[in-house]
PDB file of C-alpha atoms in Angstrom:
ATOM      1  CA  MET A 831     -48.369 121.448  93.641  1.00 32.00           C
ATOM      2  CA  TYR A 832     -50.036 122.472  90.708  1.00 38.00           C
ATOM      3  CA  LEU A 833     -51.414 125.929  89.727  1.00 42.00           C
ATOM      4  CA  ARG A 834     -54.841 126.886  88.126  1.00 45.00           C
ATOM      5  CA  CYS A 835     -54.926 128.363  85.078  1.00 46.00           C
ATOM      6  CA  THR A 836     -56.953 128.924  81.797  1.00 47.00           C
ATOM      7  CA  LEU A 837     -54.907 128.767  77.921  1.00 54.00           C
ATOM      8  CA  MET A 838     -56.551 131.639  76.585  1.00 52.00           C
ATOM      9  CA  GLY A 839     -58.281 131.013  72.298  1.00 49.00           C
ATOM     10  CA  PHE A 840     -54.988 132.034  71.123  1.00 47.00           C
ATOM     11  CA  GLU A 841     -53.570 128.215  70.841  1.00 45.00           C
ATOM     12  CA  ARG A 842     -56.340 126.938  68.575  1.00 46.00           C
ATOM     13  CA  SER A 843     -55.042 128.634  65.784  1.00 43.00           C
ATOM     14  CA  CYS A 844     -51.635 128.321  66.522  1.00 53.00           C
ATOM     15  CA  PHE A 845     -49.576 124.835  65.255  1.00 54.00           C
ATOM     16  CA  PHE A 846     -46.673 125.959  67.049  1.00 54.00           C
ATOM     17  CA  LEU A 847     -48.049 126.408  70.586  1.00 60.00           C
ATOM     18  CA  LYS A 848     -49.718 123.389  69.858  1.00 60.00           C
ATOM     19  CA  ASN A 849     -46.120 121.161  69.320  1.00 61.00           C
ATOM     20  CA  VAL A 850     -44.548 123.165  72.316  1.00 62.00           C
ATOM     21  CA  LEU A 851     -47.033 122.219  75.329  1.00 62.00           C
ATOM     22  CA  ARG A 852     -47.323 118.607  74.138  1.00 62.00           C
ATOM     23  CA  ARG A 853     -44.010 118.140  73.890  1.00 61.00           C
ATOM     24  CA  ASN A 854     -42.399 120.802  77.580  1.00 58.00           C
ATOM     25  CA  LEU A 855     -45.489 120.440  79.750  1.00 55.00           C
ATOM     26  CA  SER A 856     -45.654 117.753  82.259  1.00 47.00           C
ATOM     27  CA  LEU A 857     -49.841 117.169  82.038  1.00 43.00           C
ATOM     28  CA  VAL A 858     -50.702 116.422  78.908  1.00 42.00           C
ATOM     29  CA  LYS A 859     -54.779 117.356  79.228  1.00 45.00           C
ATOM     30  CA  PRO A 860     -57.220 119.387  76.820  1.00 44.00           C
ATOM     31  CA  VAL A 861     -55.575 122.962  76.322  1.00 46.00           C
ATOM     32  CA  PHE A 862     -58.874 124.601  78.105  1.00 42.00           C
ATOM     33  CA  ALA A 863     -57.860 123.938  81.799  1.00 45.00           C
ATOM     34  CA  LEU A 864     -54.332 122.702  82.499  1.00 52.00           C
ATOM     35  CA  GLY A 865     -53.491 122.064  85.365  1.00 56.00           C
ATOM     36  CA  LEU A 866     -49.764 123.090  85.207  1.00 59.00           C
ATOM     37  CA  HIS A 867     -46.724 122.922  86.633  1.00 62.00           C
ATOM     38  CA  LYS A 868     -44.344 125.995  87.788  1.00 67.00           C
ATOM     39  CA  LYS A 869     -41.995 125.638  85.449  1.00 69.00           C
ATOM     40  CA  ASP A 870     -44.896 125.051  82.330  1.00 69.00           C
ATOM     41  CA  ILE A 871     -46.013 128.400  83.821  1.00 69.00           C
ATOM     42  CA  ALA A 872     -42.640 129.746  83.615  1.00 74.00           C
ATOM     43  CA  LEU A 873     -42.726 128.261  80.207  1.00 73.00           C
ATOM     44  CA  LEU A 874     -46.287 129.501  78.690  1.00 71.00           C
ATOM     45  CA  GLN A 875     -44.951 133.118  79.773  1.00 72.00           C
ATOM     46  CA  GLU A 876     -41.718 133.211  78.594  1.00 74.00           C
ATOM     47  CA  ILE A 877     -43.770 131.639  74.960  1.00 70.00           C
ATOM     48  CA  GLN A 878     -46.346 135.206  75.564  1.00 66.00           C
ATOM     49  CA  TYR A 879     -43.930 137.923  76.627  1.00 67.00           C
ATOM     50  CA  THR A 880     -42.124 136.310  72.942  1.00 65.00           C
ATOM     51  CA  LEU A 881     -45.177 136.573  71.119  1.00 62.00           C
ATOM     52  CA  GLY A 882     -47.115 139.769  72.781  1.00 55.00           C
ATOM     53  CA  VAL A 883     -49.648 137.333  72.872  1.00 56.00           C
ATOM     54  CA  LEU A 884     -51.767 136.462  76.331  1.00 55.00           C
ATOM     55  CA  LEU A 885     -52.275 132.972  76.775  1.00 56.00           C
ATOM     56  CA  ILE A 886     -52.953 132.161  80.014  1.00 54.00           C
ATOM     57  CA  ARG A 887     -55.451 133.779  82.604  1.00 52.00           C
ATOM     58  CA  TYR A 888     -54.692 132.703  86.148  1.00 49.00           C
ATOM     59  CA  GLU A 889     -58.224 131.430  88.226  1.00 45.00           C
TER      60      GLU A 889
END
């Protein structure tokens, strides 16, 4: 099952994050409305906690 979330604006200016998303997400879609697997959510949360930046918002 996919969880719905929205990536916040930070990723637009972060080349590193875009590369991480392309390599690691099960689904590669436009970054504003992704259907993400739980493991992808966990990856984004890990990045978010490491950077101290809000990257995802659950809907």
